[in-house]
PDB file of C-alpha atoms in Angstrom:
ATOM      1  CA  UNK A1353      -0.131   0.059  -0.073  1.00 67.00           C
ATOM      2  CA  UNK A1354       1.186   3.520  -0.460  1.00 63.00           C
ATOM      3  CA  UNK A1355       1.870   5.605   2.232  1.00 92.00           C
ATOM      4  CA  UNK A1356       3.594   7.820   4.603  1.00 95.00           C
ATOM      5  CA  UNK A1357       6.193   6.414   6.864  1.00 95.00           C
ATOM      6  CA  UNK A1358       7.916   8.228   9.871  1.00 95.00           C
ATOM      7  CA  UNK A1359      10.635   6.860  11.833  1.00 92.00           C
ATOM      8  CA  UNK A1360      11.283   6.326  14.745  1.00 93.00           C
ATOM      9  CA  UNK A1361       7.925   6.007  16.193  1.00 93.00           C
ATOM     10  CA  UNK A1362       9.094   7.218  19.571  1.00 96.00           C
ATOM     11  CA  UNK A1363      12.474   9.239  20.230  1.00 97.00           C
ATOM     12  CA  UNK A1364      14.068  10.371  23.507  1.00 97.00           C
ATOM     13  CA  UNK A1365      16.694  12.739  23.136  1.00 96.00           C
ATOM     14  CA  UNK A1366      18.681  14.638  25.968  1.00 96.00           C
ATOM     15  CA  UNK A1367      18.268  18.524  26.168  1.00 96.00           C
ATOM     16  CA  UNK A1368      20.418  20.352  23.750  1.00 96.00           C
ATOM     17  CA  UNK A1369      21.384  16.702  21.858  1.00 97.00           C
ATOM     18  CA  UNK A1370      20.355  17.199  18.191  1.00 97.00           C
ATOM     19  CA  UNK A1371      17.992  14.994  16.845  1.00 97.00           C
ATOM     20  CA  UNK A1372      16.930  13.896  13.166  1.00 97.00           C
ATOM     21  CA  UNK A1373      13.382  12.699  12.521  1.00 97.00           C
ATOM     22  CA  UNK A1374      13.038  10.961   9.044  1.00 97.00           C
ATOM     23  CA  UNK A1375       9.778  10.570   6.804  1.00 97.00           C
ATOM     24  CA  UNK A1376       9.530   8.624   3.628  1.00 97.00           C
ATOM     25  CA  UNK A1377       6.583   8.429   0.964  1.00 96.00           C
ATOM     26  CA  UNK A1378       5.610   5.736  -1.795  1.00 94.00           C
ATOM     27  CA  UNK A1379       2.816   8.066  -3.025  1.00 92.00           C
ATOM     28  CA  UNK A1380       5.147  10.173  -5.430  1.00 92.00           C
ATOM     29  CA  UNK A1381       3.391  13.453  -3.857  1.00 92.00           C
ATOM     30  CA  UNK A1382       5.621  16.437  -4.777  1.00 91.00           C
ATOM     31  CA  UNK A1383       4.295  18.145  -1.549  1.00 93.00           C
ATOM     32  CA  UNK A1384       5.591  17.567   1.845  1.00 95.00           C
ATOM     33  CA  UNK A1385       4.741  18.978   5.234  1.00 95.00           C
ATOM     34  CA  UNK A1386       6.133  19.080   8.554  1.00 97.00           C
ATOM     35  CA  UNK A1387       3.894  19.688  11.367  1.00 96.00           C
ATOM     36  CA  UNK A1388       4.573  20.058  14.912  1.00 96.00           C
ATOM     37  CA  UNK A1389       1.495  19.108  17.581  1.00 94.00           C
ATOM     38  CA  UNK A1390       1.745  19.465  21.078  1.00 94.00           C
ATOM     39  CA  UNK A1391      -0.688  17.810  23.474  1.00 89.00           C
ATOM     40  CA  UNK A1392      -4.347  18.784  22.788  1.00 86.00           C
ATOM     41  CA  UNK A1393      -3.805  21.465  20.097  1.00 91.00           C
ATOM     42  CA  UNK A1394      -4.036  21.792  16.722  1.00 92.00           C
ATOM     43  CA  UNK A1395      -1.066  20.958  14.177  1.00 93.00           C
ATOM     44  CA  UNK A1396       1.006  23.574  13.535  1.00 95.00           C
ATOM     45  CA  UNK A1397       2.989  23.510  10.237  1.00 95.00           C
ATOM     46  CA  UNK A1398       6.983  24.265  10.768  1.00 96.00           C
ATOM     47  CA  UNK A1399       8.040  23.734   7.016  1.00 93.00           C
ATOM     48  CA  UNK A1400       6.680  22.487   3.498  1.00 93.00           C
ATOM     49  CA  UNK A1401       8.420  21.933  -0.166  1.00 93.00           C
ATOM     50  CA  UNK A1402       6.882  21.820  -3.631  1.00 90.00           C
ATOM     51  CA  UNK A1403       9.385  19.626  -4.949  1.00 88.00           C
ATOM     52  CA  UNK A1404      12.771  20.596  -3.561  1.00 86.00           C
ATOM     53  CA  UNK A1405      11.397  24.318  -3.236  1.00 88.00           C
ATOM     54  CA  UNK A1406      11.591  24.882   0.527  1.00 88.00           C
ATOM     55  CA  UNK A1407       9.252  27.118   2.513  1.00 89.00           C
ATOM     56  CA  UNK A1408       9.711  27.964   6.103  1.00 89.00           C
ATOM     57  CA  UNK A1409       7.138  29.295   8.220  1.00 89.00           C
ATOM     58  CA  UNK A1410       7.677  32.950   9.573  1.00 87.00           C
ATOM     59  CA  UNK A1411       7.331  31.693  13.392  1.00 91.00           C
ATOM     60  CA  UNK A1412       9.360  28.536  13.018  1.00 94.00           C
ATOM     61  CA  UNK A1413      12.289  28.473  15.474  1.00 93.00           C
ATOM     62  CA  UNK A1414      15.768  28.491  14.016  1.00 94.00           C
ATOM     63  CA  UNK A1415      16.406  25.543  16.012  1.00 95.00           C
ATOM     64  CA  UNK A1416      14.583  23.812  13.305  1.00 97.00           C
ATOM     65  CA  UNK A1417      15.834  22.554   9.801  1.00 95.00           C
ATOM     66  CA  UNK A1418      14.699  20.355   7.154  1.00 95.00           C
ATOM     67  CA  UNK A1419      16.082  18.679   3.998  1.00 94.00           C
ATOM     68  CA  UNK A1420      14.785  16.583   1.134  1.00 95.00           C
ATOM     69  CA  UNK A1421      17.085  14.886  -0.905  1.00 94.00           C
ATOM     70  CA  UNK A1422      14.678  13.465  -3.299  1.00 93.00           C
ATOM     71  CA  UNK A1423      10.878  13.294  -3.706  1.00 92.00           C
ATOM     72  CA  UNK A1424      10.464  10.327  -1.238  1.00 95.00           C
ATOM     73  CA  UNK A1425      12.402  11.519   1.737  1.00 95.00           C
ATOM     74  CA  UNK A1426      12.289  14.459   3.850  1.00 96.00           C
ATOM     75  CA  UNK A1427      13.942  14.969   7.666  1.00 96.00           C
ATOM     76  CA  UNK A1428      13.589  17.320  10.195  1.00 97.00           C
ATOM     77  CA  UNK A1429      16.476  18.206  12.138  1.00 97.00           C
ATOM     78  CA  UNK A1430      16.193  19.737  15.677  1.00 97.00           C
ATOM     79  CA  UNK A1431      19.905  21.324  16.253  1.00 97.00           C
ATOM     80  CA  UNK A1432      19.325  21.850  20.051  1.00 96.00           C
ATOM     81  CA  UNK A1433      16.380  20.417  21.381  1.00 97.00           C
ATOM     82  CA  UNK A1434      14.854  22.091  24.498  1.00 96.00           C
ATOM     83  CA  UNK A1435      12.041  20.859  27.052  1.00 96.00           C
ATOM     84  CA  UNK A1436       9.283  23.104  24.872  1.00 96.00           C
ATOM     85  CA  UNK A1437      10.094  20.838  21.922  1.00 97.00           C
ATOM     86  CA  UNK A1438       8.731  17.787  23.358  1.00 97.00           C
ATOM     87  CA  UNK A1439       5.520  17.233  20.926  1.00 97.00           C
ATOM     88  CA  UNK A1440       4.334  14.840  18.206  1.00 95.00           C
ATOM     89  CA  UNK A1441       5.719  15.666  14.630  1.00 97.00           C
ATOM     90  CA  UNK A1442       3.730  14.615  11.841  1.00 96.00           C
ATOM     91  CA  UNK A1443       5.064  14.383   8.381  1.00 97.00           C
ATOM     92  CA  UNK A1444       2.165  14.904   5.726  1.00 96.00           C
ATOM     93  CA  UNK A1445       2.296  14.716   1.790  1.00 95.00           C
ATOM     94  CA  UNK A1446      -0.142  15.986  -0.657  1.00 93.00           C
ATOM     95  CA  UNK A1447      -0.624  16.335  -4.641  1.00 88.00           C
ATOM     96  CA  UNK A1448      -0.054  19.733  -6.102  1.00 83.00           C
ATOM     97  CA  UNK A1449      -3.403  21.849  -5.796  1.00 77.00           C
ATOM     98  CA  UNK A1450      -6.585  22.426  -3.796  1.00 74.00           C
ATOM     99  CA  UNK A1451      -7.812  19.003  -4.993  1.00 79.00           C
ATOM    100  CA  UNK A1452      -5.618  17.072  -2.662  1.00 86.00           C
ATOM    101  CA  UNK A1453      -6.219  15.915   0.572  1.00 90.00           C
ATOM    102  CA  UNK A1454      -3.259  15.317   3.070  1.00 93.00           C
ATOM    103  CA  UNK A1455      -1.869  12.251   4.032  1.00 94.00           C
ATOM    104  CA  UNK A1456      -0.247  11.980   7.177  1.00 95.00           C
ATOM    105  CA  UNK A1457       2.362   9.478   8.415  1.00 94.00           C
ATOM    106  CA  UNK A1458       1.770   8.076  11.801  1.00 92.00           C
ATOM    107  CA  UNK A1459       3.876  10.612  13.770  1.00 94.00           C
ATOM    108  CA  UNK A1460       7.465  10.886  15.757  1.00 96.00           C
ATOM    109  CA  UNK A1461       6.696  11.421  19.790  1.00 96.00           C
ATOM    110  CA  UNK A1462       9.765  13.093  20.632  1.00 97.00           C
ATOM    111  CA  UNK A1463      10.427  13.359  24.536  1.00 97.00           C
ATOM    112  CA  UNK A1464      13.311  15.622  25.666  1.00 97.00           C
ATOM    113  CA  UNK A1465      14.806  14.907  28.827  1.00 96.00           C
TER     114      UNK A1465
ATOM    115  CA  UNK B1240      -4.691  32.799  11.157  1.00 81.00           C
ATOM    116  CA  UNK B1241      -5.915  29.914  12.720  1.00 91.00           C
ATOM    117  CA  UNK B1242      -9.652  29.014  11.917  1.00 95.00           C
ATOM    118  CA  UNK B1243     -12.075  28.904  14.944  1.00 96.00           C
ATOM    119  CA  UNK B1244     -13.940  25.605  15.723  1.00 97.00           C
ATOM    120  CA  UNK B1245     -17.062  24.947  17.687  1.00 96.00           C
ATOM    121  CA  UNK B1246     -18.098  23.454  19.938  1.00 97.00           C
ATOM    122  CA  UNK B1247     -14.914  22.554  21.753  1.00 96.00           C
ATOM    123  CA  UNK B1248     -16.142  19.321  22.997  1.00 97.00           C
ATOM    124  CA  UNK B1249     -19.557  17.294  22.034  1.00 97.00           C
ATOM    125  CA  UNK B1250     -20.801  13.723  23.928  1.00 97.00           C
ATOM    126  CA  UNK B1251     -23.019  11.766  22.106  1.00 96.00           C
ATOM    127  CA  UNK B1252     -25.132   8.211  22.519  1.00 97.00           C
ATOM    128  CA  UNK B1253     -24.785   5.925  19.507  1.00 97.00           C
ATOM    129  CA  UNK B1254     -27.408   6.839  16.896  1.00 96.00           C
ATOM    130  CA  UNK B1255     -27.442  10.699  17.765  1.00 97.00           C
ATOM    131  CA  UNK B1256     -26.551  13.641  15.267  1.00 97.00           C
ATOM    132  CA  UNK B1257     -23.755  16.066  15.787  1.00 97.00           C
ATOM    133  CA  UNK B1258     -22.801  19.427  13.715  1.00 97.00           C
ATOM    134  CA  UNK B1259     -19.112  20.962  14.076  1.00 98.00           C
ATOM    135  CA  UNK B1260     -18.506  24.132  12.747  1.00 98.00           C
ATOM    136  CA  UNK B1261     -15.385  25.964  11.737  1.00 97.00           C
ATOM    137  CA  UNK B1262     -15.358  29.629  11.066  1.00 97.00           C
ATOM    138  CA  UNK B1263     -12.363  31.691   9.585  1.00 95.00           C
ATOM    139  CA  UNK B1264     -11.851  35.531   9.627  1.00 93.00           C
ATOM    140  CA  UNK B1265      -9.931  35.336   6.251  1.00 90.00           C
ATOM    141  CA  UNK B1266     -11.262  34.233   2.752  1.00 89.00           C
ATOM    142  CA  UNK B1267     -11.226  30.556   2.020  1.00 89.00           C
ATOM    143  CA  UNK B1268     -10.301  28.557  -1.102  1.00 89.00           C
ATOM    144  CA  UNK B1269     -10.826  25.690   0.324  1.00 91.00           C
ATOM    145  CA  UNK B1270     -11.729  23.586   4.010  1.00 94.00           C
ATOM    146  CA  UNK B1271     -10.455  19.992   4.686  1.00 94.00           C
ATOM    147  CA  UNK B1272     -11.870  17.819   7.572  1.00 95.00           C
ATOM    148  CA  UNK B1273      -9.593  15.470   9.335  1.00 96.00           C
ATOM    149  CA  UNK B1274     -10.691  13.173  12.262  1.00 96.00           C
ATOM    150  CA  UNK B1275      -7.733  12.013  14.560  1.00 94.00           C
ATOM    151  CA  UNK B1276      -7.958   9.372  17.050  1.00 94.00           C
ATOM    152  CA  UNK B1277      -5.814   9.701  20.454  1.00 88.00           C
ATOM    153  CA  UNK B1278      -2.227   9.013  19.611  1.00 84.00           C
ATOM    154  CA  UNK B1279      -2.573   8.403  15.929  1.00 87.00           C
ATOM    155  CA  UNK B1280      -1.936  10.427  13.000  1.00 87.00           C
ATOM    156  CA  UNK B1281      -5.155  12.483  11.596  1.00 91.00           C
ATOM    157  CA  UNK B1282      -7.107  10.912   8.790  1.00 93.00           C
ATOM    158  CA  UNK B1283      -8.253  13.019   5.896  1.00 93.00           C
ATOM    159  CA  UNK B1284     -12.178  13.043   5.881  1.00 93.00           C
ATOM    160  CA  UNK B1285     -13.052  15.575   2.828  1.00 91.00           C
ATOM    161  CA  UNK B1286     -12.343  18.610   1.139  1.00 91.00           C
ATOM    162  CA  UNK B1287     -14.596  21.345   0.027  1.00 92.00           C
ATOM    163  CA  UNK B1288     -13.485  23.811  -2.401  1.00 88.00           C
ATOM    164  CA  UNK B1289     -14.598  27.684  -3.099  1.00 82.00           C
ATOM    165  CA  UNK B1290     -17.989  27.605  -4.807  1.00 74.00           C
ATOM    166  CA  UNK B1291     -19.935  26.498  -1.820  1.00 61.00           C
ATOM    167  CA  UNK B1292     -20.563  23.005  -1.899  1.00 69.00           C
ATOM    168  CA  UNK B1293     -21.779  20.113  -0.056  1.00 67.00           C
ATOM    169  CA  UNK B1294     -20.088  16.838  -0.022  1.00 68.00           C
ATOM    170  CA  UNK B1295     -20.999  13.521   1.380  1.00 70.00           C
ATOM    171  CA  UNK B1296     -19.117  10.522   2.789  1.00 69.00           C
ATOM    172  CA  UNK B1297     -21.331   7.290   4.212  1.00 73.00           C
ATOM    173  CA  UNK B1298     -23.128   9.226   6.932  1.00 88.00           C
ATOM    174  CA  UNK B1299     -20.672  11.715   7.249  1.00 92.00           C
ATOM    175  CA  UNK B1300     -21.064  15.131   5.281  1.00 92.00           C
ATOM    176  CA  UNK B1301     -19.788  18.849   5.038  1.00 93.00           C
ATOM    177  CA  UNK B1302     -20.946  22.227   3.698  1.00 92.00           C
ATOM    178  CA  UNK B1303     -19.018  25.115   2.885  1.00 92.00           C
ATOM    179  CA  UNK B1304     -20.362  28.816   2.838  1.00 90.00           C
ATOM    180  CA  UNK B1305     -17.879  30.848   0.998  1.00 87.00           C
ATOM    181  CA  UNK B1306     -19.713  33.926   1.563  1.00 88.00           C
ATOM    182  CA  UNK B1307     -19.557  33.620   5.322  1.00 90.00           C
ATOM    183  CA  UNK B1308     -16.188  31.452   5.614  1.00 92.00           C
ATOM    184  CA  UNK B1309     -17.792  28.919   7.284  1.00 93.00           C
ATOM    185  CA  UNK B1310     -17.698  25.211   6.816  1.00 95.00           C
ATOM    186  CA  UNK B1311     -19.960  22.612   8.901  1.00 95.00           C
ATOM    187  CA  UNK B1312     -19.329  18.856   9.466  1.00 96.00           C
ATOM    188  CA  UNK B1313     -22.469  16.664   9.851  1.00 95.00           C
ATOM    189  CA  UNK B1314     -22.299  13.297  11.540  1.00 96.00           C
ATOM    190  CA  UNK B1315     -25.432  11.601  11.550  1.00 94.00           C
ATOM    191  CA  UNK B1316     -26.378   8.177  13.053  1.00 93.00           C
ATOM    192  CA  UNK B1317     -23.134   8.352  15.253  1.00 94.00           C
ATOM    193  CA  UNK B1318     -21.266   5.364  15.475  1.00 94.00           C
ATOM    194  CA  UNK B1319     -18.801   4.545  18.415  1.00 96.00           C
ATOM    195  CA  UNK B1320     -16.083   4.542  15.671  1.00 95.00           C
ATOM    196  CA  UNK B1321     -16.735   8.209  15.028  1.00 96.00           C
ATOM    197  CA  UNK B1322     -15.084   9.074  18.534  1.00 97.00           C
ATOM    198  CA  UNK B1323     -11.807  11.163  17.800  1.00 96.00           C
ATOM    199  CA  UNK B1324     -10.965  14.946  17.456  1.00 96.00           C
ATOM    200  CA  UNK B1325     -11.993  16.551  14.492  1.00 97.00           C
ATOM    201  CA  UNK B1326      -9.946  19.407  12.882  1.00 96.00           C
ATOM    202  CA  UNK B1327     -10.961  21.377   9.904  1.00 96.00           C
ATOM    203  CA  UNK B1328      -7.924  22.665   7.949  1.00 95.00           C
ATOM    204  CA  UNK B1329      -8.049  25.900   5.820  1.00 93.00           C
ATOM    205  CA  UNK B1330      -6.027  27.554   2.880  1.00 90.00           C
ATOM    206  CA  UNK B1331      -6.880  30.878   1.674  1.00 87.00           C
ATOM    207  CA  UNK B1332      -5.013  30.093  -1.957  1.00 82.00           C
ATOM    208  CA  UNK B1333      -5.436  27.061  -4.649  1.00 74.00           C
ATOM    209  CA  UNK B1334      -2.048  25.442  -3.323  1.00 73.00           C
ATOM    210  CA  UNK B1335      -2.987  23.746  -0.007  1.00 67.00           C
ATOM    211  CA  UNK B1336      -0.831  24.564   3.105  1.00 85.00           C
ATOM    212  CA  UNK B1337      -3.603  24.150   5.648  1.00 91.00           C
ATOM    213  CA  UNK B1338      -3.945  26.056   8.931  1.00 93.00           C
ATOM    214  CA  UNK B1339      -5.748  23.844  11.258  1.00 95.00           C
ATOM    215  CA  UNK B1340      -8.353  24.789  13.980  1.00 96.00           C
ATOM    216  CA  UNK B1341      -8.012  23.935  17.688  1.00 95.00           C
ATOM    217  CA  UNK B1342     -10.086  20.508  17.111  1.00 96.00           C
ATOM    218  CA  UNK B1343     -13.509  19.562  18.445  1.00 97.00           C
ATOM    219  CA  UNK B1344     -13.144  16.467  20.633  1.00 97.00           C
ATOM    220  CA  UNK B1345     -16.226  13.801  19.774  1.00 97.00           C
ATOM    221  CA  UNK B1346     -17.057  11.061  22.261  1.00 97.00           C
ATOM    222  CA  UNK B1347     -19.858   8.785  21.292  1.00 97.00           C
ATOM    223  CA  UNK B1348     -20.967   6.288  24.131  1.00 96.00           C
ATOM    224  CA  UNK B1349     -22.885   3.045  23.663  1.00 94.00           C
TER     225      UNK B1349
END
């Protein structure tokens, strides 16, 4: 089945220790998104790509970076995680245009200790 | 700007109906609806586009009033499986990039 896969499902990292979350897709969608979702809150957009065209949200902290080496893979790097970065990180993909719904991965739950 | 959903929470018995509303202060091109169960990823339900349409998906349907910048999700004859948090996501342009509302928690009891 075509899908969006996020690894790992759960990630525990130390305060200040860099961490990378990964996302892969077999849908061949050209748009990929990274959302941060804290407990009982709405998903908040961090970044999105149209193909390799990178788009950063204005309020995304500098501590967060992203890479998309090819259509299938996307990475979220947190350079120096703080306690406030503990959250579920959701990767989503869609086709181009308004008719496409998002397909979300199962998410990575990040804990900072 | 984040759309506003109402109500924040709904409790139903199986077989009852519910309506969830989503309002925006900005002009909308599209509205998406998603359902998220605890600890899981959101699952796409449907999209409504500018032009004011209504869509149905089994016993779940939605409407979009472009002039009022509002959308409503209708759940009829609710089932236990309908329980979860419902999010609307809105976009002011034709190329996606959704902003999600704060969510409506729906609980269906036997």
